[in-house]
Short mmCIF file of N, CA and C and ligand atoms in Angstrom, two decimals:
data_model
loop_
_atom_site.label_atom_id
_atom_site.label_comp_id
_atom_site.label_asym_id
_atom_site.label_seq_id
_atom_site.Cartn_x
_atom_site.Cartn_y
_atom_site.Cartn_z
N MET A 1 2.05 -13.84 -13.77
CA MET A 1 3.04 -13.75 -13.94
C MET A 1 3.75 -12.73 -13.55
N ALA A 2 4.80 -13.27 -12.50
CA ALA A 2 5.68 -11.85 -11.70
C ALA A 2 6.06 -10.42 -12.08
N ARG A 3 5.50 -9.10 -11.67
CA ARG A 3 5.80 -8.27 -12.14
C ARG A 3 7.44 -7.95 -12.22
N THR A 4 7.53 -6.85 -12.80
CA THR A 4 9.23 -6.73 -12.51
C THR A 4 9.25 -5.62 -12.56
N LEU A 5 10.20 -4.92 -11.83
CA LEU A 5 10.32 -3.03 -11.69
C LEU A 5 11.29 -2.80 -13.03
N THR A 6 11.12 -1.93 -14.39
CA THR A 6 12.26 -1.23 -14.95
C THR A 6 12.63 -0.39 -14.13
N PRO A 7 13.98 0.07 -14.60
CA PRO A 7 15.26 0.93 -14.24
C PRO A 7 14.06 2.37 -14.45
N GLU A 8 13.28 2.31 -15.62
CA GLU A 8 12.63 3.74 -15.48
C GLU A 8 11.42 3.73 -14.45
N THR A 9 10.77 2.51 -13.66
CA THR A 9 10.14 2.82 -13.44
C THR A 9 10.93 3.25 -11.73
N VAL A 10 11.83 2.68 -11.29
CA VAL A 10 12.57 2.68 -10.66
C VAL A 10 13.49 4.33 -10.11
N ALA A 11 13.91 4.17 -11.32
CA ALA A 11 14.31 6.28 -11.25
C ALA A 11 12.82 6.95 -11.05
N ILE A 12 11.73 6.71 -11.94
CA ILE A 12 10.59 7.86 -11.40
C ILE A 12 10.19 7.93 -10.05
N VAL A 13 9.87 6.67 -9.32
CA VAL A 13 9.68 6.77 -7.60
C VAL A 13 10.64 7.14 -7.26
N LYS A 14 11.58 6.47 -7.20
CA LYS A 14 12.84 7.53 -6.43
C LYS A 14 12.86 8.85 -6.74
N ALA A 15 12.42 9.51 -7.51
CA ALA A 15 12.66 10.85 -8.10
C ALA A 15 11.29 11.66 -7.08
N THR A 16 10.29 10.64 -7.46
CA THR A 16 9.21 11.22 -6.53
C THR A 16 8.91 11.02 -5.24
N GLY A 17 9.64 10.24 -4.52
CA GLY A 17 9.71 9.43 -3.16
C GLY A 17 9.75 10.84 -2.67
N PRO A 18 10.48 12.30 -2.32
CA PRO A 18 10.49 12.91 -1.63
C PRO A 18 9.35 14.02 -1.43
N ALA A 19 8.97 14.19 -2.61
CA ALA A 19 7.47 15.24 -2.69
C ALA A 19 6.35 14.21 -2.16
N LEU A 20 6.46 12.84 -2.18
CA LEU A 20 4.93 12.14 -1.54
C LEU A 20 5.40 11.91 -0.24
N GLN A 21 6.55 11.73 0.27
CA GLN A 21 7.48 12.03 2.19
C GLN A 21 6.91 13.47 2.05
N GLN A 22 7.25 14.61 1.68
CA GLN A 22 6.48 15.56 2.15
C GLN A 22 4.83 16.01 2.27
N HIS A 23 4.66 15.39 1.79
CA HIS A 23 2.92 15.54 1.63
C HIS A 23 2.85 14.45 2.33
N GLY A 24 2.91 13.45 2.79
CA GLY A 24 2.32 12.17 3.29
C GLY A 24 1.38 12.23 3.86
N LEU A 25 0.63 13.32 4.69
CA LEU A 25 -0.10 13.38 5.34
C LEU A 25 -1.17 13.43 4.81
N ALA A 26 -1.46 14.62 3.99
CA ALA A 26 -2.15 15.04 3.21
C ALA A 26 -2.89 13.98 1.87
N ILE A 27 -1.83 13.36 1.86
CA ILE A 27 -1.72 12.00 0.93
C ILE A 27 -2.59 10.88 1.70
N THR A 28 -2.37 10.64 3.09
CA THR A 28 -2.88 9.45 3.62
C THR A 28 -3.87 10.22 3.92
N THR A 29 -3.97 11.22 3.62
CA THR A 29 -5.72 11.53 4.41
C THR A 29 -6.61 11.47 3.65
N ARG A 30 -6.07 12.05 1.81
CA ARG A 30 -7.10 11.80 1.16
C ARG A 30 -7.25 10.31 0.62
N MET A 31 -6.43 9.75 0.86
CA MET A 31 -6.02 7.83 0.37
C MET A 31 -7.76 7.35 1.02
N TYR A 32 -7.53 7.67 2.19
CA TYR A 32 -8.71 7.42 3.63
C TYR A 32 -10.08 7.56 2.95
N GLU A 33 -9.88 8.88 2.48
CA GLU A 33 -11.22 8.98 2.46
C GLU A 33 -11.81 8.14 1.03
N ARG A 34 -10.97 8.51 0.00
CA ARG A 34 -10.79 7.49 -0.77
C ARG A 34 -11.28 5.92 -0.67
N LEU A 35 -10.83 5.36 0.10
CA LEU A 35 -10.79 3.94 0.63
C LEU A 35 -11.75 3.62 1.21
N PHE A 36 -12.55 4.60 2.36
CA PHE A 36 -13.46 3.89 2.71
C PHE A 36 -14.92 4.61 2.59
N ILE A 37 -14.72 4.39 1.40
CA ILE A 37 -15.88 4.90 0.60
C ILE A 37 -16.72 3.91 0.55
N TYR A 38 -15.77 2.30 1.31
CA TYR A 38 -16.24 0.84 0.30
C TYR A 38 -16.21 -0.12 1.49
N GLU A 39 -17.66 0.17 2.22
CA GLU A 39 -18.12 -0.58 2.93
C GLU A 39 -17.34 -1.77 3.84
N GLU A 40 -16.35 -2.70 2.90
CA GLU A 40 -16.23 -3.94 3.01
C GLU A 40 -15.00 -3.80 3.61
N VAL A 41 -14.23 -2.83 3.12
CA VAL A 41 -12.63 -2.16 3.45
C VAL A 41 -12.77 -1.69 4.78
N ARG A 42 -13.79 -0.92 4.82
CA ARG A 42 -13.86 -0.08 5.97
C ARG A 42 -13.75 -1.12 7.40
N GLU A 43 -14.35 -1.86 6.77
CA GLU A 43 -15.05 -2.88 7.88
C GLU A 43 -13.80 -3.76 8.19
N LEU A 44 -12.42 -3.51 7.52
CA LEU A 44 -11.32 -4.69 8.29
C LEU A 44 -10.71 -2.97 9.13
N PHE A 45 -10.28 -2.30 8.88
CA PHE A 45 -10.13 -1.44 10.01
C PHE A 45 -11.06 -0.96 11.25
N ASP A 46 -12.64 -0.55 11.11
CA ASP A 46 -12.74 -0.63 12.09
C ASP A 46 -12.79 -1.52 12.78
N MET A 47 -12.39 -3.20 13.02
CA MET A 47 -12.45 -3.96 13.49
C MET A 47 -11.09 -4.27 14.08
N ALA A 48 -10.22 -4.06 13.41
CA ALA A 48 -8.95 -3.52 13.56
C ALA A 48 -8.05 -2.73 14.78
N ALA A 49 -9.14 -1.76 15.08
CA ALA A 49 -8.53 0.03 15.62
C ALA A 49 -9.06 -1.16 16.76
N GLN A 50 -9.87 -1.55 16.68
CA GLN A 50 -10.43 -1.74 18.46
C GLN A 50 -9.02 -2.37 19.11
N ALA A 51 -8.41 -2.86 17.67
CA ALA A 51 -6.99 -3.63 18.60
C ALA A 51 -6.29 -2.77 19.10
N SER A 52 -6.08 -1.69 18.18
CA SER A 52 -4.50 -1.62 18.09
C SER A 52 -4.73 -0.10 17.39
N GLY A 53 -6.06 0.84 17.39
CA GLY A 53 -5.85 2.35 17.48
C GLY A 53 -5.41 2.82 15.84
N GLU A 54 -3.98 3.20 16.41
CA GLU A 54 -2.97 4.14 15.27
C GLU A 54 -2.92 3.92 14.26
N GLN A 55 -3.27 2.40 14.02
CA GLN A 55 -1.78 1.37 12.67
C GLN A 55 -2.51 1.88 11.52
N PRO A 56 -3.55 2.33 11.45
CA PRO A 56 -4.31 2.00 10.25
C PRO A 56 -3.19 3.07 8.89
N ARG A 57 -3.21 4.24 10.36
CA ARG A 57 -2.07 5.32 9.06
C ARG A 57 -0.99 4.98 8.56
N ARG A 58 -0.53 4.05 8.79
CA ARG A 58 0.82 3.22 8.67
C ARG A 58 0.35 2.67 7.87
N LEU A 59 -0.40 1.97 6.81
CA LEU A 59 -0.48 1.34 5.66
C LEU A 59 0.09 2.78 4.78
N ALA A 60 -0.42 3.74 4.30
CA ALA A 60 -0.21 4.72 3.49
C ALA A 60 1.68 4.93 3.88
N ALA A 61 1.83 5.03 5.00
CA ALA A 61 3.12 5.57 5.24
C ALA A 61 4.11 4.58 4.55
N ALA A 62 3.33 3.39 4.82
CA ALA A 62 4.62 1.85 4.25
C ALA A 62 4.97 1.88 2.60
N ILE A 63 3.81 2.68 2.08
CA ILE A 63 3.85 2.82 0.83
C ILE A 63 4.59 3.87 0.49
N LEU A 64 4.41 4.71 0.88
CA LEU A 64 5.50 6.05 0.10
C LEU A 64 6.70 5.63 0.90
N GLY A 65 6.97 5.05 2.80
CA GLY A 65 8.00 5.08 2.68
C GLY A 65 9.18 4.17 1.78
N TYR A 66 8.32 3.38 1.28
CA TYR A 66 8.50 2.00 0.27
C TYR A 66 9.88 2.46 -1.16
N ALA A 67 9.41 3.96 -1.19
CA ALA A 67 9.90 4.47 -2.62
C ALA A 67 11.63 4.65 -2.00
N GLN A 68 11.88 4.72 -0.74
CA GLN A 68 12.71 4.86 -0.39
C GLN A 68 14.01 3.93 -0.84
N ASN A 69 13.36 2.47 -0.78
CA ASN A 69 13.94 1.27 -0.56
C ASN A 69 13.42 0.34 -1.63
N ILE A 70 12.99 1.29 -3.01
CA ILE A 70 12.88 0.40 -4.56
C ILE A 70 13.21 -0.26 -4.80
N ASP A 71 14.92 0.65 -4.72
CA ASP A 71 16.25 -0.01 -5.35
C ASP A 71 16.84 -1.18 -4.35
N LYS A 72 16.49 -1.18 -3.44
CA LYS A 72 17.05 -1.63 -1.66
C LYS A 72 16.32 -3.10 -1.36
N LEU A 73 15.80 -3.70 -2.09
CA LEU A 73 14.71 -4.37 -1.41
C LEU A 73 14.99 -5.44 0.12
N GLN A 74 16.20 -5.74 -0.35
CA GLN A 74 16.22 -6.37 0.62
C GLN A 74 16.23 -5.58 2.11
N ASN A 75 16.21 -4.47 2.41
CA ASN A 75 16.01 -4.00 2.91
C ASN A 75 14.46 -3.91 4.21
N LEU A 76 13.87 -4.63 3.22
CA LEU A 76 11.95 -4.34 3.27
C LEU A 76 11.92 -5.53 4.60
N THR A 77 12.40 -6.75 4.09
CA THR A 77 12.09 -7.83 4.43
C THR A 77 11.13 -7.75 5.77
N PRO A 78 11.94 -7.22 6.99
CA PRO A 78 11.38 -7.05 7.76
C PRO A 78 10.22 -6.66 8.06
N ALA A 79 9.84 -5.45 7.96
CA ALA A 79 8.76 -4.08 7.54
C ALA A 79 7.82 -5.47 6.94
N ILE A 80 7.95 -6.30 6.06
CA ILE A 80 6.93 -6.80 5.34
C ILE A 80 6.67 -8.44 5.35
N GLU A 81 7.31 -8.81 7.12
CA GLU A 81 6.52 -9.57 7.26
C GLU A 81 5.63 -9.06 8.73
N ARG A 82 6.10 -8.56 9.38
CA ARG A 82 5.16 -7.20 9.95
C ARG A 82 4.12 -6.98 9.41
N MET A 83 3.84 -6.64 7.89
CA MET A 83 2.75 -6.46 7.42
C MET A 83 2.20 -7.50 6.94
N VAL A 84 2.62 -8.46 6.87
CA VAL A 84 1.88 -9.83 6.61
C VAL A 84 1.49 -10.23 7.65
N ALA A 85 2.26 -10.33 9.08
CA ALA A 85 1.30 -10.34 9.93
C ALA A 85 0.61 -9.98 10.39
N ARG A 86 0.31 -8.98 10.63
CA ARG A 86 -1.00 -7.96 10.38
C ARG A 86 -2.30 -8.03 9.92
N HIS A 87 -1.77 -8.35 8.28
CA HIS A 87 -2.52 -8.20 7.16
C HIS A 87 -3.30 -9.73 7.82
N VAL A 88 -3.01 -11.01 7.92
CA VAL A 88 -3.80 -12.33 7.77
C VAL A 88 -4.25 -12.06 9.19
N GLU A 89 -3.83 -11.45 10.51
CA GLU A 89 -4.87 -11.18 11.59
C GLU A 89 -6.01 -10.70 11.37
N THR A 90 -5.92 -9.77 10.60
CA THR A 90 -7.36 -8.35 10.10
C THR A 90 -7.60 -8.91 8.94
N GLY A 91 -7.41 -10.41 8.04
CA GLY A 91 -8.39 -10.79 7.11
C GLY A 91 -8.05 -10.01 6.25
N VAL A 92 -7.04 -9.82 5.33
CA VAL A 92 -6.80 -8.58 4.49
C VAL A 92 -6.53 -9.84 3.37
N LYS A 93 -7.53 -9.94 1.77
CA LYS A 93 -7.31 -10.78 0.78
C LYS A 93 -6.65 -10.40 -0.22
N ALA A 94 -6.28 -10.71 -1.37
CA ALA A 94 -5.41 -10.88 -2.50
C ALA A 94 -6.95 -9.40 -3.20
N ALA A 95 -8.46 -9.78 -2.77
CA ALA A 95 -9.29 -8.93 -3.85
C ALA A 95 -9.18 -7.63 -2.83
N HIS A 96 -8.20 -7.18 -1.70
CA HIS A 96 -8.70 -5.84 -0.87
C HIS A 96 -7.76 -5.27 -2.00
N TYR A 97 -6.50 -5.51 -2.95
CA TYR A 97 -5.38 -4.79 -2.78
C TYR A 97 -6.04 -4.11 -4.15
N PRO A 98 -6.63 -3.99 -4.78
CA PRO A 98 -7.31 -3.12 -6.10
C PRO A 98 -7.75 -1.84 -5.00
N TYR A 99 -8.34 -1.95 -4.38
CA TYR A 99 -9.21 -0.61 -3.57
C TYR A 99 -8.13 0.40 -2.87
N VAL A 100 -6.82 -0.45 -2.23
CA VAL A 100 -5.53 0.65 -2.42
C VAL A 100 -5.31 0.97 -3.34
N ALA A 101 -4.58 0.17 -4.35
CA ALA A 101 -4.08 0.81 -5.58
C ALA A 101 -5.29 2.18 -5.90
N GLU A 102 -6.63 1.89 -6.30
CA GLU A 102 -7.31 2.74 -6.50
C GLU A 102 -7.69 3.92 -5.91
N ALA A 103 -7.40 3.91 -4.35
CA ALA A 103 -7.32 5.10 -3.31
C ALA A 103 -6.27 5.98 -3.71
N LEU A 104 -4.93 5.12 -3.95
CA LEU A 104 -4.18 5.92 -3.33
C LEU A 104 -3.42 6.31 -4.83
N LEU A 105 -3.25 5.46 -5.84
CA LEU A 105 -3.10 6.51 -7.01
C LEU A 105 -3.83 8.16 -6.97
N PRO A 106 -4.84 8.21 -7.35
CA PRO A 106 -5.83 9.26 -7.22
C PRO A 106 -5.21 10.28 -6.74
N ALA A 107 -5.56 9.30 -4.58
CA ALA A 107 -4.47 10.64 -3.97
C ALA A 107 -3.39 11.44 -4.00
N ILE A 108 -2.64 10.57 -4.90
CA ILE A 108 -1.59 11.30 -4.87
C ILE A 108 -1.41 12.34 -5.89
N ARG A 109 -2.27 12.20 -6.65
CA ARG A 109 -2.92 13.28 -8.26
C ARG A 109 -3.49 14.54 -7.54
N ASP A 110 -4.29 14.08 -6.46
CA ASP A 110 -5.22 15.02 -5.79
C ASP A 110 -4.62 15.70 -5.01
N VAL A 111 -3.79 15.43 -4.33
CA VAL A 111 -2.74 16.33 -3.44
C VAL A 111 -1.49 16.79 -4.51
N LEU A 112 -0.73 16.58 -5.56
CA LEU A 112 0.37 16.85 -5.68
C LEU A 112 0.24 17.50 -7.09
N GLY A 113 -0.91 17.31 -7.46
CA GLY A 113 -1.70 17.73 -8.70
C GLY A 113 -0.64 16.91 -9.90
N GLU A 114 -1.54 17.36 -11.07
CA GLU A 114 -1.43 16.73 -12.55
C GLU A 114 0.11 17.50 -13.01
N ASP A 115 0.71 18.54 -12.21
CA ASP A 115 1.97 18.89 -13.16
C ASP A 115 3.28 17.67 -12.94
N VAL A 116 2.97 17.64 -10.91
CA VAL A 116 3.62 16.51 -10.39
C VAL A 116 3.50 15.40 -10.79
N ALA A 117 2.39 14.82 -10.47
CA ALA A 117 1.32 13.73 -10.80
C ALA A 117 1.71 13.55 -11.69
N THR A 118 2.12 13.64 -12.65
CA THR A 118 1.89 13.21 -14.39
C THR A 118 1.51 11.94 -14.73
N ASP A 119 0.76 11.56 -15.69
CA ASP A 119 0.76 10.32 -15.84
C ASP A 119 1.60 9.21 -15.70
N ALA A 120 3.44 9.79 -16.45
CA ALA A 120 4.06 8.58 -16.60
C ALA A 120 4.49 8.10 -15.03
N VAL A 121 4.01 9.43 -13.44
CA VAL A 121 4.36 9.35 -12.22
C VAL A 121 4.06 8.28 -12.00
N LEU A 122 1.90 8.47 -11.87
CA LEU A 122 1.78 7.67 -11.78
C LEU A 122 1.12 6.14 -12.27
N ASP A 123 1.71 6.20 -13.14
CA ASP A 123 1.95 4.73 -14.03
C ASP A 123 2.97 3.69 -13.19
N ALA A 124 4.42 4.94 -12.85
CA ALA A 124 5.09 3.92 -12.44
C ALA A 124 4.89 4.04 -10.59
N TRP A 125 4.38 4.60 -10.31
CA TRP A 125 3.55 4.31 -8.51
C TRP A 125 2.74 3.58 -8.55
N GLY A 126 2.09 3.46 -10.44
CA GLY A 126 1.17 1.79 -10.07
C GLY A 126 2.38 0.60 -10.12
N GLN A 127 2.47 0.77 -10.74
CA GLN A 127 4.06 -0.79 -11.08
C GLN A 127 4.73 -0.96 -9.72
N ALA A 128 5.01 0.32 -9.15
CA ALA A 128 5.09 -0.09 -7.58
C ALA A 128 4.78 -0.89 -6.27
N TYR A 129 3.49 -0.47 -6.88
CA TYR A 129 2.57 -0.58 -6.11
C TYR A 129 2.22 -2.03 -6.48
N TRP A 130 1.98 -2.04 -7.23
CA TRP A 130 1.80 -3.60 -7.79
C TRP A 130 2.61 -4.81 -7.30
N PHE A 131 3.90 -4.51 -7.67
CA PHE A 131 5.47 -5.17 -6.95
C PHE A 131 5.36 -5.48 -5.65
N LEU A 132 4.75 -4.43 -4.64
CA LEU A 132 4.86 -4.80 -2.96
C LEU A 132 3.65 -5.46 -3.29
N ALA A 133 2.61 -5.49 -3.67
CA ALA A 133 1.02 -6.08 -3.52
C ALA A 133 1.66 -7.13 -3.27
N ASP A 134 2.46 -7.66 -5.07
CA ASP A 134 2.48 -8.83 -4.99
C ASP A 134 3.11 -10.26 -4.26
N MET A 135 4.12 -9.16 -3.66
CA MET A 135 5.02 -10.17 -2.77
C MET A 135 4.08 -10.28 -1.44
N LEU A 136 3.53 -9.07 -1.13
CA LEU A 136 2.70 -9.53 0.25
C LEU A 136 1.81 -10.51 0.25
N ILE A 137 1.03 -10.30 -0.83
CA ILE A 137 -0.14 -11.35 -1.57
C ILE A 137 0.34 -12.89 -1.69
N ALA A 138 1.41 -12.99 -2.29
CA ALA A 138 1.79 -13.94 -1.72
C ALA A 138 2.09 -14.90 -0.63
N ALA A 139 2.71 -14.52 -0.01
CA ALA A 139 2.23 -14.21 1.39
C ALA A 139 1.93 -14.05 2.44
N GLU A 140 0.38 -13.58 1.83
CA GLU A 140 -0.10 -14.06 3.02
C GLU A 140 -0.83 -15.16 2.89
N ALA A 141 -0.68 -15.42 1.25
CA ALA A 141 -2.03 -16.41 0.53
C ALA A 141 -0.69 -17.60 1.46
N ALA A 142 0.33 -17.90 1.41
CA ALA A 142 0.79 -19.31 1.46
C ALA A 142 0.48 -19.25 3.71
N ARG A 143 0.35 -18.11 4.15
CA ARG A 143 0.21 -17.89 5.48
C ARG A 143 -1.12 -18.45 5.98
N TYR A 144 -2.20 -18.02 5.13
CA TYR A 144 -3.75 -18.56 5.10
C TYR A 144 -3.60 -20.41 4.88
N ALA A 145 -2.49 -20.62 3.88
CA ALA A 145 -2.68 -22.03 3.35
C ALA A 145 -2.31 -22.82 5.14
N GLU A 146 -1.32 -21.98 4.97
CA GLU A 146 -0.35 -23.16 6.66
C GLU A 146 -2.33 -22.75 7.90
N LEU A 147 -2.05 -22.00 8.01
CA LEU A 147 -3.54 -21.59 9.16
C LEU A 147 -4.23 -23.37 8.90
N VAL A 148 -5.00 -22.90 7.56
CA VAL A 148 -6.16 -24.25 7.62
C VAL A 148 -5.53 -25.56 7.61
N ASP A 149 -4.16 -25.75 7.07
CA ASP A 149 -3.56 -26.62 7.13
C ASP A 149 -3.36 -27.01 8.66
N ALA A 150 -3.21 -26.08 9.97
CA ALA A 150 -2.50 -26.42 10.69
C ALA A 150 -3.30 -26.99 11.79
C1 LIG B 1 1.17 -2.47 -1.19
C2 LIG B 1 -0.20 -2.45 -0.14
C3 LIG B 1 0.05 -2.58 1.42
C4 LIG B 1 0.80 -1.76 2.28
C5 LIG B 1 2.29 -1.41 1.82
C6 LIG B 1 0.57 -1.98 3.70
C7 LIG B 1 1.15 -1.77 4.80
C8 LIG B 1 0.30 -2.13 5.99
C9 LIG B 1 1.28 -1.85 7.22
C10 LIG B 1 2.89 -1.11 7.35
C11 LIG B 1 0.81 -1.95 8.05
C12 LIG B 1 0.98 -2.06 9.83
C13 LIG B 1 1.71 -3.15 10.07
C14 LIG B 1 2.23 -3.15 12.07
O1 LIG B 1 1.35 -3.51 12.52
O2 LIG B 1 2.81 -2.88 12.02
C15 LIG B 1 -0.66 -2.51 7.83
C16 LIG B 1 -1.55 -2.82 8.91
C17 LIG B 1 -2.87 -3.45 7.92
N1 LIG B 1 -3.34 -3.14 6.81
FE1 LIG B 1 -1.76 -3.32 4.86
N2 LIG B 1 -0.83 -2.61 4.09
C18 LIG B 1 -0.84 -2.81 2.48
C19 LIG B 1 -2.02 -3.72 2.05
C20 LIG B 1 -3.20 -3.24 2.39
C21 LIG B 1 -4.70 -3.83 1.75
C22 LIG B 1 -5.24 -4.21 0.73
C23 LIG B 1 -5.54 -3.70 3.27
C24 LIG B 1 -7.44 -3.88 3.25
C25 LIG B 1 -8.12 -3.21 2.66
C26 LIG B 1 -5.28 -3.45 4.08
C27 LIG B 1 -5.43 -3.60 5.25
C28 LIG B 1 -4.64 -3.32 6.58
C29 LIG B 1 -5.64 -3.39 7.86
C30 LIG B 1 -7.01 -3.95 8.04
C31 LIG B 1 -4.43 -3.46 9.21
C32 LIG B 1 -4.60 -3.20 10.32
C33 LIG B 1 -4.39 -2.28 10.67
C34 LIG B 1 -4.88 -2.36 12.15
O3 LIG B 1 -4.01 -2.59 12.97
O4 LIG B 1 -5.31 -0.95 12.84
N3 LIG B 1 -4.02 -3.39 3.65
N4 LIG B 1 -0.66 -2.82 6.33
#
């Protein structure tokens, strides 16, 4: 079933967006510490880095930057197309998305603390993450299917 964003989720994500942006580097760093515990995920990035070096950092930056456009999703279309293309090149699959969710959300709490990153905030960010992830997963599945048919 397609996920939806409630007005409450949009409001919380927008309200916390600036704090996440301000601490973006710390959150990104913490997220990768958590994410690269999983060898099968780290391998995707090791292989990708040989081709493009700095790009892994864009993943978290994109998720955080998404907050700014969560009420203007049409602005995200070109960015989403680039992400889909890169994910398909590097072999990202639907099964990888929970790893990023489970690294990003605790990283937000680690850095901002539980007074700012309350349960309600993390819940809203979880909803927002999966809303974006669902769009990416659907577009990537369609692209993989085209590649098989080609
Ligand atoms: C909502 C979730 C995600 C967002 C917003 C996102 C965003 C991005 C962005 C912006 C890029 C750079 C695209 C470019 O070249 O311009 C990227 C690349 C990449 N992403 Fe994602 N991503 C997400 C989920 C994932 C997941 C689940 C994985 C796998 C664990 C993953 C692995 C990668 C890899 C391997 C690259 C290529 C890095 C490189 O070129 O060195 N991403 N992603």
